[in-house]
mmCIF file of C-alpha atoms and ligand atoms in Angstrom:
data_model
loop_
_atom_site.group_PDB
_atom_site.id
_atom_site.type_symbol
_atom_site.label_atom_id
_atom_site.label_comp_id
_atom_site.label_asym_id
_atom_site.label_seq_id
_atom_site.Cartn_x
_atom_site.Cartn_y
_atom_site.Cartn_z
ATOM 1 C CA MET A 1 2.306 -21.085 -19.815
ATOM 2 C CA ILE A 2 3.025 -25.387 -20.492
ATOM 3 C CA ASN A 3 6.493 -25.570 -20.226
ATOM 4 C CA TRP A 4 6.665 -29.003 -20.143
ATOM 5 C CA GLN A 5 5.550 -32.023 -22.900
ATOM 6 C CA ARG A 6 4.950 -35.701 -23.015
ATOM 7 C CA ILE A 7 6.407 -37.738 -26.207
ATOM 8 C CA GLU A 8 4.822 -41.063 -26.395
ATOM 9 C CA VAL A 9 6.939 -43.875 -27.220
ATOM 10 C CA ALA A 10 5.745 -47.081 -29.865
ATOM 11 C CA SER A 11 7.012 -50.322 -27.790
ATOM 12 C CA ASN A 12 5.503 -53.989 -27.581
ATOM 13 C CA ARG A 13 4.927 -51.553 -24.178
ATOM 14 C CA PRO A 14 4.409 -47.950 -25.008
ATOM 15 C CA TYR A 15 5.194 -45.018 -22.562
ATOM 16 C CA PRO A 16 5.832 -41.691 -22.094
ATOM 17 C CA ILE A 17 8.429 -39.956 -21.376
ATOM 18 C CA PHE A 18 7.819 -36.373 -20.110
ATOM 19 C CA LEU A 19 10.126 -33.432 -20.989
ATOM 20 C CA GLY A 20 10.735 -30.814 -18.472
ATOM 21 C CA VAL A 21 8.643 -31.850 -15.985
ATOM 22 C CA PRO A 22 9.980 -30.823 -11.927
ATOM 23 C CA LEU A 23 11.696 -33.428 -10.779
ATOM 24 C CA GLU A 24 9.295 -32.873 -7.298
ATOM 25 C CA GLY A 25 6.372 -33.664 -9.577
ATOM 26 C CA LEU A 26 6.879 -37.467 -10.498
ATOM 27 C CA GLY A 27 5.301 -38.489 -6.962
ATOM 28 C CA GLU A 28 1.894 -36.514 -8.412
ATOM 29 C CA TYR A 29 1.982 -38.684 -11.734
ATOM 30 C CA LEU A 30 2.597 -41.804 -9.357
ATOM 31 C CA GLN A 31 -0.568 -41.212 -7.950
ATOM 32 C CA THR A 32 -2.244 -41.959 -10.932
ATOM 33 C CA ARG A 33 -0.481 -44.964 -11.406
ATOM 34 C CA SER A 34 -0.390 -46.653 -8.268
ATOM 35 C CA LEU A 35 -2.497 -49.647 -8.492
ATOM 36 C CA THR A 36 0.070 -51.178 -10.430
ATOM 37 C CA PHE A 37 3.042 -50.624 -7.214
ATOM 38 C CA ASP A 38 2.645 -50.423 -3.460
ATOM 39 C CA ASN A 39 6.444 -49.365 -2.895
ATOM 40 C CA ILE A 40 9.276 -47.843 -4.324
ATOM 41 C CA LEU A 41 13.123 -48.340 -4.412
ATOM 42 C CA ILE A 42 14.868 -46.159 -5.820
ATOM 43 C CA ILE A 43 18.541 -46.525 -7.168
ATOM 44 C CA SER A 44 20.984 -43.750 -7.348
ATOM 45 C CA THR A 45 24.688 -42.820 -6.737
ATOM 46 C CA PRO A 46 25.912 -40.817 -3.947
ATOM 47 C CA ASN A 47 27.024 -37.546 -6.515
ATOM 48 C CA VAL A 48 23.731 -37.074 -7.858
ATOM 49 C CA ALA A 49 21.490 -38.414 -4.767
ATOM 50 C CA ASP A 50 23.212 -35.800 -2.483
ATOM 51 C CA ARG A 51 21.966 -33.515 -5.179
ATOM 52 C CA TYR A 52 18.890 -34.166 -6.183
ATOM 53 C CA LEU A 53 17.015 -36.840 -4.011
ATOM 54 C CA ASP A 54 16.144 -34.357 -1.493
ATOM 55 C CA ARG A 55 13.645 -33.515 -4.213
ATOM 56 C CA LEU A 56 12.386 -36.909 -6.207
ATOM 57 C CA MET A 57 11.369 -37.592 -1.980
ATOM 58 C CA GLU A 58 9.361 -34.303 -2.017
ATOM 59 C CA GLY A 59 7.075 -35.541 -3.991
ATOM 60 C CA LEU A 60 7.196 -39.099 -2.876
ATOM 61 C CA LYS A 61 5.813 -38.231 0.859
ATOM 62 C CA ASP A 62 2.714 -40.427 0.465
ATOM 63 C CA PHE A 63 4.815 -43.807 -1.111
ATOM 64 C CA VAL A 64 6.753 -46.042 1.132
ATOM 65 C CA VAL A 65 10.293 -45.331 -0.362
ATOM 66 C CA ASN A 66 13.133 -47.222 0.321
ATOM 67 C CA THR A 67 16.708 -46.329 -1.418
ATOM 68 C CA LEU A 68 19.904 -48.180 -2.670
ATOM 69 C CA SER A 69 23.427 -46.716 -3.107
ATOM 70 C CA VAL A 70 25.532 -47.378 -5.750
ATOM 71 C CA PRO A 71 29.018 -46.714 -5.994
ATOM 72 C CA ASP A 72 30.221 -44.176 -9.234
ATOM 73 C CA GLY A 73 31.621 -45.576 -11.956
ATOM 74 C CA GLU A 74 30.968 -48.581 -15.215
ATOM 75 C CA GLU A 75 32.275 -50.796 -13.377
ATOM 76 C CA GLN A 76 29.141 -51.127 -11.222
ATOM 77 C CA LYS A 77 27.539 -52.051 -14.707
ATOM 78 C CA SER A 78 28.329 -55.893 -13.242
ATOM 79 C CA LEU A 79 26.733 -58.837 -12.300
ATOM 80 C CA ALA A 80 28.491 -58.961 -8.845
ATOM 81 C CA ARG A 81 26.203 -55.399 -8.396
ATOM 82 C CA ILE A 82 23.377 -57.275 -9.460
ATOM 83 C CA ALA A 83 23.463 -59.744 -6.926
ATOM 84 C CA GLN A 84 24.576 -57.215 -4.386
ATOM 85 C CA LEU A 85 21.523 -55.135 -5.094
ATOM 86 C CA THR A 86 19.459 -58.359 -4.606
ATOM 87 C CA THR A 87 20.680 -59.516 -1.546
ATOM 88 C CA GLU A 88 19.941 -55.593 -0.081
ATOM 89 C CA ALA A 89 16.954 -55.387 -1.771
ATOM 90 C CA MET A 90 15.467 -58.530 0.026
ATOM 91 C CA GLY A 91 16.943 -57.043 3.374
ATOM 92 C CA LEU A 92 14.345 -54.160 2.639
ATOM 93 C CA GLY A 93 11.472 -56.029 1.659
ATOM 94 C CA VAL A 94 11.675 -55.427 -1.995
ATOM 95 C CA ASP A 95 8.796 -57.568 -4.070
ATOM 96 C CA ARG A 96 6.363 -57.793 -7.059
ATOM 97 C CA ARG A 97 4.808 -54.522 -6.354
ATOM 98 C CA THR A 98 8.128 -53.105 -5.570
ATOM 99 C CA LEU A 99 8.386 -49.619 -8.535
ATOM 100 C CA VAL A 100 12.012 -49.089 -9.368
ATOM 101 C CA ILE A 101 13.408 -45.283 -9.986
ATOM 102 C CA ALA A 102 16.874 -45.418 -11.545
ATOM 103 C CA LEU A 103 17.978 -41.731 -10.162
ATOM 104 C CA GLY A 104 21.077 -41.150 -11.954
ATOM 105 C CA GLY A 105 23.457 -41.252 -15.275
ATOM 106 C CA GLY A 106 23.107 -43.731 -18.054
ATOM 107 C CA VAL A 107 25.166 -46.282 -15.837
ATOM 108 C CA ILE A 108 22.168 -46.166 -12.814
ATOM 109 C CA GLY A 109 19.897 -46.275 -15.851
ATOM 110 C CA ASP A 110 21.240 -49.254 -17.075
ATOM 111 C CA LEU A 111 22.226 -51.686 -14.017
ATOM 112 C CA GLY A 112 18.832 -50.150 -12.141
ATOM 113 C CA GLY A 113 17.164 -50.956 -15.306
ATOM 114 C CA PHE A 114 18.218 -54.598 -15.510
ATOM 115 C CA PHE A 115 17.862 -55.293 -12.069
ATOM 116 C CA ALA A 116 14.460 -54.366 -12.798
ATOM 117 C CA SER A 117 14.135 -56.278 -15.687
ATOM 118 C CA ILE A 118 15.372 -59.291 -13.918
ATOM 119 C CA PHE A 119 14.347 -59.080 -10.414
ATOM 120 C CA MET A 120 11.495 -61.143 -9.357
ATOM 121 C CA ARG A 121 11.234 -61.923 -13.457
ATOM 122 C CA GLY A 122 10.522 -58.010 -13.724
ATOM 123 C CA ILE A 123 9.054 -55.268 -11.796
ATOM 124 C CA ARG A 124 8.380 -51.729 -12.678
ATOM 125 C CA LEU A 125 10.672 -49.462 -13.332
ATOM 126 C CA VAL A 126 10.817 -45.267 -14.000
ATOM 127 C CA GLN A 127 14.049 -43.875 -15.677
ATOM 128 C CA VAL A 128 14.935 -40.485 -14.233
ATOM 129 C CA PRO A 129 17.916 -39.384 -16.303
ATOM 130 C CA THR A 130 20.377 -36.835 -14.598
ATOM 131 C CA THR A 131 23.312 -36.594 -17.492
ATOM 132 C CA LEU A 132 22.801 -35.245 -20.950
ATOM 133 C CA LEU A 133 23.560 -38.121 -22.893
ATOM 134 C CA ALA A 134 21.216 -40.186 -20.293
ATOM 135 C CA GLN A 135 18.353 -37.353 -20.859
ATOM 136 C CA VAL A 136 18.607 -37.605 -25.042
ATOM 137 C CA ASP A 137 19.821 -41.371 -25.248
ATOM 138 C CA SER A 138 20.255 -43.906 -22.559
ATOM 139 C CA SER A 139 17.184 -43.818 -20.442
ATOM 140 C CA ILE A 140 15.233 -44.037 -24.420
ATOM 141 C CA GLY A 141 14.511 -47.513 -26.318
ATOM 142 C CA GLY A 142 14.164 -49.839 -23.345
ATOM 143 C CA LYS A 143 18.315 -50.925 -23.495
ATOM 144 C CA VAL A 144 18.984 -52.101 -20.055
ATOM 145 C CA ALA A 145 22.473 -54.152 -19.248
ATOM 146 C CA VAL A 146 25.228 -54.768 -17.356
ATOM 147 C CA ASN A 147 28.928 -55.615 -18.717
ATOM 148 C CA HIS A 148 31.169 -58.500 -18.693
ATOM 149 C CA PRO A 149 34.818 -59.734 -19.408
ATOM 150 C CA ALA A 150 33.780 -60.631 -22.303
ATOM 151 C CA GLY A 151 32.134 -57.236 -23.625
ATOM 152 C CA LYS A 152 30.153 -54.245 -22.880
ATOM 153 C CA ASN A 153 26.421 -54.358 -22.352
ATOM 154 C CA LEU A 154 27.080 -58.101 -23.197
ATOM 155 C CA LEU A 155 24.654 -59.188 -20.842
ATOM 156 C CA GLY A 156 20.906 -56.839 -20.455
ATOM 157 C CA SER A 157 17.561 -56.898 -22.117
ATOM 158 C CA PHE A 158 14.748 -54.829 -23.813
ATOM 159 C CA TYR A 159 12.721 -54.009 -20.936
ATOM 160 C CA PRO A 160 11.125 -49.902 -21.631
ATOM 161 C CA PRO A 161 10.153 -48.211 -18.867
ATOM 162 C CA MET A 162 6.295 -47.347 -17.090
ATOM 163 C CA ALA A 163 7.839 -43.779 -17.925
ATOM 164 C CA VAL A 164 10.441 -41.927 -18.236
ATOM 165 C CA TRP A 165 10.658 -38.712 -16.195
ATOM 166 C CA THR A 166 13.545 -35.822 -17.523
ATOM 167 C CA ASP A 167 14.089 -32.147 -15.182
ATOM 168 C CA PHE A 168 16.528 -30.539 -17.273
ATOM 169 C CA SER A 169 17.575 -28.434 -15.132
ATOM 170 C CA THR A 170 19.346 -31.296 -13.184
ATOM 171 C CA LEU A 171 21.870 -30.339 -15.628
ATOM 172 C CA GLU A 172 23.006 -27.497 -14.581
ATOM 173 C CA THR A 173 25.134 -29.098 -12.316
ATOM 174 C CA LEU A 174 26.856 -31.379 -14.930
ATOM 175 C CA PRO A 175 30.796 -31.250 -15.259
ATOM 176 C CA TRP A 176 31.813 -30.200 -19.137
ATOM 177 C CA SER A 177 33.289 -33.881 -19.792
ATOM 178 C CA GLU A 178 30.031 -35.082 -18.985
ATOM 179 C CA VAL A 179 28.097 -32.761 -20.800
ATOM 180 C CA GLN A 180 30.617 -33.513 -23.773
ATOM 181 C CA ASN A 181 29.236 -37.177 -24.221
ATOM 182 C CA GLY A 182 26.081 -36.225 -24.619
ATOM 183 C CA LEU A 183 27.028 -33.341 -26.996
ATOM 184 C CA ALA A 184 28.518 -36.039 -29.371
ATOM 185 C CA GLU A 185 25.312 -37.910 -29.214
ATOM 186 C CA THR A 186 23.406 -35.015 -30.388
ATOM 187 C CA ILE A 187 25.826 -34.670 -33.124
ATOM 188 C CA LYS A 188 25.195 -38.023 -33.811
ATOM 189 C CA HIS A 189 21.152 -37.926 -33.675
ATOM 190 C CA ALA A 190 21.854 -34.400 -35.836
ATOM 191 C CA LEU A 191 23.765 -36.584 -38.383
ATOM 192 C CA ILE A 192 21.583 -39.334 -38.944
ATOM 193 C CA ALA A 193 18.220 -37.827 -38.968
ATOM 194 C CA ASP A 194 17.819 -33.691 -38.634
ATOM 195 C CA ARG A 195 19.345 -31.618 -40.489
ATOM 196 C CA ASP A 196 18.100 -28.643 -38.518
ATOM 197 C CA LEU A 197 19.290 -29.757 -35.540
ATOM 198 C CA PHE A 198 22.558 -29.687 -37.018
ATOM 199 C CA GLU A 199 22.261 -26.079 -38.029
ATOM 200 C CA TYR A 200 20.920 -24.764 -34.507
ATOM 201 C CA LEU A 201 24.192 -26.547 -32.710
ATOM 202 C CA GLU A 202 25.906 -24.317 -35.164
ATOM 203 C CA LYS A 203 24.423 -21.569 -34.672
ATOM 204 C CA ASN A 204 24.208 -21.557 -30.680
ATOM 205 C CA LEU A 205 27.445 -22.918 -30.413
ATOM 206 C CA GLU A 206 28.744 -20.221 -27.912
ATOM 207 C CA ALA A 207 24.843 -20.485 -26.160
ATOM 208 C CA ILE A 208 25.614 -24.134 -25.567
ATOM 209 C CA ARG A 209 29.010 -23.125 -24.412
ATOM 210 C CA ARG A 210 27.892 -20.846 -21.863
ATOM 211 C CA ARG A 211 25.232 -23.337 -20.567
ATOM 212 C CA ASP A 212 21.925 -21.360 -21.602
ATOM 213 C CA MET A 213 19.431 -23.207 -20.629
ATOM 214 C CA THR A 214 16.340 -22.427 -23.247
ATOM 215 C CA VAL A 215 19.018 -23.158 -25.749
ATOM 216 C CA TRP A 216 19.765 -26.487 -23.820
ATOM 217 C CA LYS A 217 16.052 -27.566 -23.614
ATOM 218 C CA GLU A 218 15.313 -27.418 -27.512
ATOM 219 C CA MET A 219 18.944 -29.084 -28.163
ATOM 220 C CA ALA A 220 17.761 -31.564 -26.005
ATOM 221 C CA GLY A 221 14.173 -31.983 -26.635
ATOM 222 C CA ARG A 222 15.351 -32.366 -30.272
ATOM 223 C CA SER A 223 17.989 -34.948 -29.660
ATOM 224 C CA LEU A 224 16.321 -36.802 -27.958
ATOM 225 C CA ALA A 225 12.946 -36.864 -30.861
ATOM 226 C CA VAL A 226 15.287 -38.522 -33.137
ATOM 227 C CA LYS A 227 16.162 -41.574 -30.877
ATOM 228 C CA VAL A 228 12.642 -41.839 -29.922
ATOM 229 C CA LYS A 229 11.546 -42.070 -33.856
ATOM 230 C CA LYS A 230 14.537 -44.238 -34.662
ATOM 231 C CA VAL A 231 13.640 -46.792 -31.784
ATOM 232 C CA SER A 232 9.294 -46.520 -32.172
ATOM 233 C CA GLU A 233 10.087 -47.988 -36.101
ATOM 234 C CA ASP A 234 12.423 -50.664 -34.576
ATOM 235 C CA GLU A 235 12.208 -51.299 -31.126
ATOM 236 C CA LEU A 236 14.495 -54.669 -31.292
ATOM 237 C CA GLU A 237 16.970 -53.420 -33.542
ATOM 238 C CA GLN A 238 16.083 -55.814 -36.096
ATOM 239 C CA GLY A 239 17.049 -52.785 -38.946
ATOM 240 C CA SER A 240 16.577 -48.495 -38.666
ATOM 241 C CA ARG A 241 17.683 -48.811 -35.151
ATOM 242 C CA ALA A 242 21.207 -49.672 -35.868
ATOM 243 C CA LEU A 243 22.045 -45.735 -37.541
ATOM 244 C CA LEU A 244 21.872 -44.806 -33.931
ATOM 245 C CA ASN A 245 25.539 -46.719 -34.168
ATOM 246 C CA LEU A 246 26.899 -43.948 -36.256
ATOM 247 C CA GLY A 247 30.691 -43.188 -35.248
ATOM 248 C CA HIS A 248 30.205 -46.184 -32.705
ATOM 249 C CA SER A 249 31.981 -49.098 -34.710
ATOM 250 C CA PHE A 250 34.741 -46.329 -35.079
ATOM 251 C CA GLY A 251 34.455 -45.283 -31.985
ATOM 252 C CA HIS A 252 34.322 -48.412 -29.918
ATOM 253 C CA ALA A 253 37.548 -49.632 -31.510
ATOM 254 C CA LEU A 254 38.803 -46.826 -29.996
ATOM 255 C CA GLU A 255 37.992 -47.047 -26.513
ATOM 256 C CA THR A 256 38.522 -50.738 -26.776
ATOM 257 C CA GLU A 257 42.547 -49.856 -28.235
ATOM 258 C CA LEU A 258 42.880 -47.613 -25.071
ATOM 259 C CA GLU A 259 41.167 -50.088 -22.803
ATOM 260 C CA TYR A 260 38.954 -47.037 -21.692
ATOM 261 C CA LYS A 261 41.683 -45.122 -20.433
ATOM 262 C CA GLY A 262 42.402 -41.451 -21.335
ATOM 263 C CA ILE A 263 39.381 -41.388 -23.782
ATOM 264 C CA THR A 264 35.644 -40.330 -22.798
ATOM 265 C CA HIS A 265 33.128 -41.827 -24.900
ATOM 266 C CA GLY A 266 32.066 -39.042 -26.222
ATOM 267 C CA GLN A 267 35.249 -38.382 -27.530
ATOM 268 C CA GLY A 268 35.327 -41.842 -28.824
ATOM 269 C CA VAL A 269 32.101 -41.148 -31.187
ATOM 270 C CA SER A 270 33.869 -37.879 -31.630
ATOM 271 C CA ALA A 271 36.609 -39.309 -33.505
ATOM 272 C CA GLY A 272 34.314 -42.506 -34.840
ATOM 273 C CA LEU A 273 31.852 -39.280 -36.623
ATOM 274 C CA VAL A 274 35.004 -38.092 -38.230
ATOM 275 C CA ALA A 275 36.265 -41.100 -39.715
ATOM 276 C CA ALA A 276 32.882 -42.266 -41.149
ATOM 277 C CA ALA A 277 32.469 -39.229 -42.427
ATOM 278 C CA CYS A 278 35.614 -39.251 -44.525
ATOM 279 C CA LEU A 279 34.791 -42.206 -45.178
ATOM 280 C CA ALA A 280 31.241 -40.810 -46.470
ATOM 281 C CA ASN A 281 33.480 -38.283 -48.227
ATOM 282 C CA SER A 282 35.402 -40.928 -50.210
ATOM 283 C CA ARG A 283 32.691 -42.578 -51.640
ATOM 284 C CA GLY A 284 31.226 -39.240 -52.708
ATOM 285 C CA MET A 285 28.391 -39.434 -50.504
ATOM 286 C CA LEU A 286 29.725 -36.305 -48.291
ATOM 287 C CA ASN A 287 31.355 -33.538 -49.869
ATOM 288 C CA SER A 288 34.407 -31.591 -48.419
ATOM 289 C CA ALA A 289 32.844 -28.739 -47.308
ATOM 290 C CA GLU A 290 30.110 -30.924 -45.071
ATOM 291 C CA VAL A 291 32.819 -32.788 -43.913
ATOM 292 C CA GLU A 292 34.634 -29.650 -42.563
ATOM 293 C CA ARG A 293 31.186 -28.689 -40.469
ATOM 294 C CA ILE A 294 31.049 -31.534 -39.052
ATOM 295 C CA VAL A 295 34.796 -31.405 -37.547
ATOM 296 C CA ASN A 296 34.513 -27.778 -36.741
ATOM 297 C CA LEU A 297 31.336 -28.690 -35.156
ATOM 298 C CA LEU A 298 32.772 -30.926 -33.022
ATOM 299 C CA LYS A 299 36.136 -28.765 -32.115
ATOM 300 C CA GLY A 300 33.612 -25.860 -30.998
ATOM 301 C CA PHE A 301 32.799 -28.433 -28.577
ATOM 302 C CA ASP A 302 36.236 -29.565 -27.252
ATOM 303 C CA LEU A 303 35.686 -33.005 -28.804
ATOM 304 C CA ILE A 304 38.571 -34.414 -30.601
ATOM 305 C CA THR A 305 38.947 -35.034 -34.488
ATOM 306 C CA LYS A 306 42.186 -36.581 -34.138
ATOM 307 C CA VAL A 307 43.650 -39.388 -32.082
ATOM 308 C CA ASP A 308 47.285 -40.185 -31.477
ATOM 309 C CA THR A 309 47.669 -43.794 -31.734
ATOM 310 C CA GLY A 310 49.152 -45.542 -34.609
ATOM 311 C CA ALA A 311 47.971 -48.746 -34.280
ATOM 312 C CA LEU A 312 45.846 -49.186 -37.161
ATOM 313 C CA GLU A 313 46.248 -52.844 -37.867
ATOM 314 C CA ARG A 314 44.511 -53.290 -34.009
ATOM 315 C CA LEU A 315 42.134 -50.927 -34.835
ATOM 316 C CA MET A 316 40.892 -53.016 -37.647
ATOM 317 C CA GLU A 317 40.619 -56.123 -35.559
ATOM 318 C CA HIS A 318 38.857 -54.461 -33.221
ATOM 319 C CA MET A 319 36.094 -53.661 -35.530
ATOM 320 C CA LYS A 320 36.326 -57.439 -36.339
ATOM 321 C CA GLY A 321 34.210 -57.716 -32.863
ATOM 322 C CA ASP A 322 31.405 -55.159 -34.040
ATOM 323 C CA LYS A 323 28.192 -56.905 -32.713
ATOM 324 C CA LYS A 324 26.363 -55.230 -36.269
ATOM 325 C CA ASN A 325 28.743 -57.271 -38.380
ATOM 326 C CA GLN A 326 27.463 -60.318 -40.111
ATOM 327 C CA ALA A 327 28.803 -63.413 -41.596
ATOM 328 C CA GLY A 328 32.048 -61.454 -41.119
ATOM 329 C CA LYS A 329 30.672 -58.429 -43.320
ATOM 330 C CA LYS A 330 31.538 -54.941 -41.458
ATOM 331 C CA ILE A 331 28.580 -52.878 -41.112
ATOM 332 C CA LEU A 332 28.903 -49.562 -41.244
ATOM 333 C CA ILE A 333 26.522 -46.490 -40.667
ATOM 334 C CA LEU A 334 27.538 -43.703 -42.669
ATOM 335 C CA PRO A 335 26.322 -40.255 -43.134
ATOM 336 C CA LYS A 336 25.013 -39.038 -46.412
ATOM 337 C CA GLY A 337 24.674 -35.357 -46.642
ATOM 338 C CA LEU A 338 24.057 -33.424 -43.002
ATOM 339 C CA GLY A 339 20.803 -34.843 -41.477
ATOM 340 C CA LEU A 340 20.560 -38.149 -43.161
ATOM 341 C CA SER A 341 22.770 -41.611 -42.622
ATOM 342 C CA VAL A 342 22.600 -45.050 -44.278
ATOM 343 C CA ILE A 343 23.613 -48.522 -43.826
ATOM 344 C CA VAL A 344 26.402 -49.418 -45.461
ATOM 345 C CA LYS A 345 27.373 -53.149 -46.006
ATOM 346 C CA ASP A 346 29.740 -52.998 -48.586
ATOM 347 C CA CYS A 347 32.928 -51.459 -47.360
ATOM 348 C CA THR A 348 36.210 -52.493 -48.206
ATOM 349 C CA ASP A 349 38.976 -53.291 -45.293
ATOM 350 C CA GLN A 350 41.030 -50.686 -47.940
ATOM 351 C CA GLU A 351 38.292 -48.018 -47.662
ATOM 352 C CA ILE A 352 38.123 -48.357 -43.202
ATOM 353 C CA LEU A 353 41.913 -47.925 -43.381
ATOM 354 C CA LEU A 354 41.767 -45.163 -45.120
ATOM 355 C CA ALA A 355 39.390 -43.387 -42.704
ATOM 356 C CA TRP A 356 41.186 -44.258 -39.537
ATOM 357 C CA GLN A 357 44.314 -42.902 -41.616
ATOM 358 C CA ASP A 358 42.148 -39.569 -41.585
ATOM 359 C CA VAL A 359 41.921 -39.200 -37.792
ATOM 360 C CA THR A 360 45.452 -40.768 -36.516
HETATM 361 N N1 NAD B 1 20.662 -48.412 -22.914
HETATM 362 C C1 NAD B 1 21.728 -47.520 -23.588
HETATM 363 O O1 NAD B 1 20.451 -47.685 -24.395
HETATM 364 C C2 NAD B 1 22.518 -46.670 -23.626
HETATM 365 C C3 NAD B 1 23.137 -45.418 -24.649
HETATM 366 C C4 NAD B 1 24.169 -44.853 -24.691
HETATM 367 C C5 NAD B 1 24.845 -45.342 -23.736
HETATM 368 N N2 NAD B 1 24.334 -45.819 -22.508
HETATM 369 C C6 NAD B 1 24.957 -46.308 -21.002
HETATM 370 O O2 NAD B 1 25.250 -45.357 -20.504
HETATM 371 C C7 NAD B 1 26.103 -45.313 -19.472
HETATM 372 C C8 NAD B 1 26.616 -43.315 -19.879
HETATM 373 O O3 NAD B 1 26.059 -43.058 -19.069
HETATM 374 P P1 NAD B 1 26.703 -41.707 -18.806
HETATM 375 O O4 NAD B 1 27.499 -40.895 -19.905
HETATM 376 O O5 NAD B 1 25.754 -40.740 -18.091
HETATM 377 O O6 NAD B 1 27.484 -41.570 -17.622
HETATM 378 P P2 NAD B 1 27.451 -41.802 -16.149
HETATM 379 O O7 NAD B 1 26.074 -42.472 -15.605
HETATM 380 O O8 NAD B 1 28.740 -42.853 -15.436
HETATM 381 O O9 NAD B 1 27.345 -40.552 -15.094
HETATM 382 C C9 NAD B 1 28.654 -39.508 -15.884
HETATM 383 C C10 NAD B 1 29.123 -38.831 -14.605
HETATM 384 O O10 NAD B 1 27.701 -37.742 -13.958
HETATM 385 C C11 NAD B 1 27.138 -37.792 -12.754
HETATM 386 N N3 NAD B 1 26.266 -37.380 -12.666
HETATM 387 C C12 NAD B 1 24.979 -37.884 -13.127
HETATM 388 N N4 NAD B 1 24.027 -36.509 -13.374
HETATM 389 C C13 NAD B 1 24.679 -35.464 -13.151
HETATM 390 C C14 NAD B 1 24.138 -34.293 -12.209
HETATM 391 N N5 NAD B 1 22.993 -33.963 -13.058
HETATM 392 N N6 NAD B 1 24.586 -33.852 -11.962
HETATM 393 C C15 NAD B 1 26.147 -33.697 -11.614
HETATM 394 N N7 NAD B 1 26.914 -35.233 -11.481
HETATM 395 C C16 NAD B 1 26.002 -35.954 -12.448
HETATM 396 C C17 NAD B 1 27.611 -39.198 -12.219
HETATM 397 O O11 NAD B 1 27.331 -39.190 -10.597
HETATM 398 C C18 NAD B 1 28.890 -39.358 -12.633
HETATM 399 O O12 NAD B 1 29.854 -39.707 -12.278
HETATM 400 C C19 NAD B 1 27.638 -46.166 -20.455
HETATM 401 O O13 NAD B 1 27.356 -47.541 -19.285
HETATM 402 C C20 NAD B 1 26.669 -46.863 -21.633
HETATM 403 O O14 NAD B 1 26.919 -47.514 -21.741
HETATM 404 C C21 NAD B 1 23.229 -47.222 -22.453
#
């Protein structure tokens, strides 16, 4: 029985995503591509490397492999860490014929990917995502970046990998709070373009909570298919890729207000999805029963649907800095029923303020 799948991502440089493949099998695939590189640099974090590096190395016995370790944490996505990686890579003899494997969650994917995109003007890259968020979202679409004190992901590029290698079994060791981050993005994907996925999540809530891997694979496969579709339609985010920001304009404002403390990204997105749903409801795009279903699904995964901050004016202020805004106008993504979202350019501050009031 074939239990793995290959999905092609349309891009300036198209690439495959391999789903349900074992970490040990990556080496065999790389043998078929080895004309383009002659040594490998794995970038990972101890948390992930301790669990999964041996399995990956199992398949890489015929290659010259070096490994660089990066501590855990969003703050590692920095130019200082890129400089450090460069020094270490030069010490290891990394050159233009090196392939980088980013083994880890979205932080390693973004950091390792950005490193690969600029080291010697760009070297080959394979993404091996190990969190739910990275598997359904960040490893797909070619965005790589580091942060700057002036903003998250401010310095980055579009750098499609040679391949994405996704072994779902790595999810078995993921802590629940990290699972929630991926679930929030999965609910977002369902609301953007897949009503069946929304209903699948509702129906399988308990199975997902008890980590039924058969259900997780189905859920992750459907979720990432939405991301693949959107980035394939609009790789450089000139139009419809912006739909992937559903819930994020509100969520980022919240994370900024709370200085990224005491709130995970998934919780920010969750509250953001509720705010977007309430705004859509006020415009007649979503009925009250549908808003309730969204709220119930989020709550079912212990995601927040209300936040305890009275700082409405400041939340409004933070939304002014949203990257999607055009000529001072706030651009929002709103759900239109369950399973379809649209870009809305004419929301007034009053409407947005009322949506904030619904979640605070
Ligand atoms: N490039 C994109 O398109 C894109 C999209 C969404 C998010 N992102 C970025 O992704 C980052 C967040 O990624 P994340 O949520 O994966 O967080 P993360 O990379 O920080 O990983 C979360 C934690 O899980 C641990 N971990 C990873 N895999 C594990 C496993 N299999 N078992 C046990 N522990 C494991 C990590 O060590 C870390 O402690 C942010 O920096 C965000 O900006 C990028």
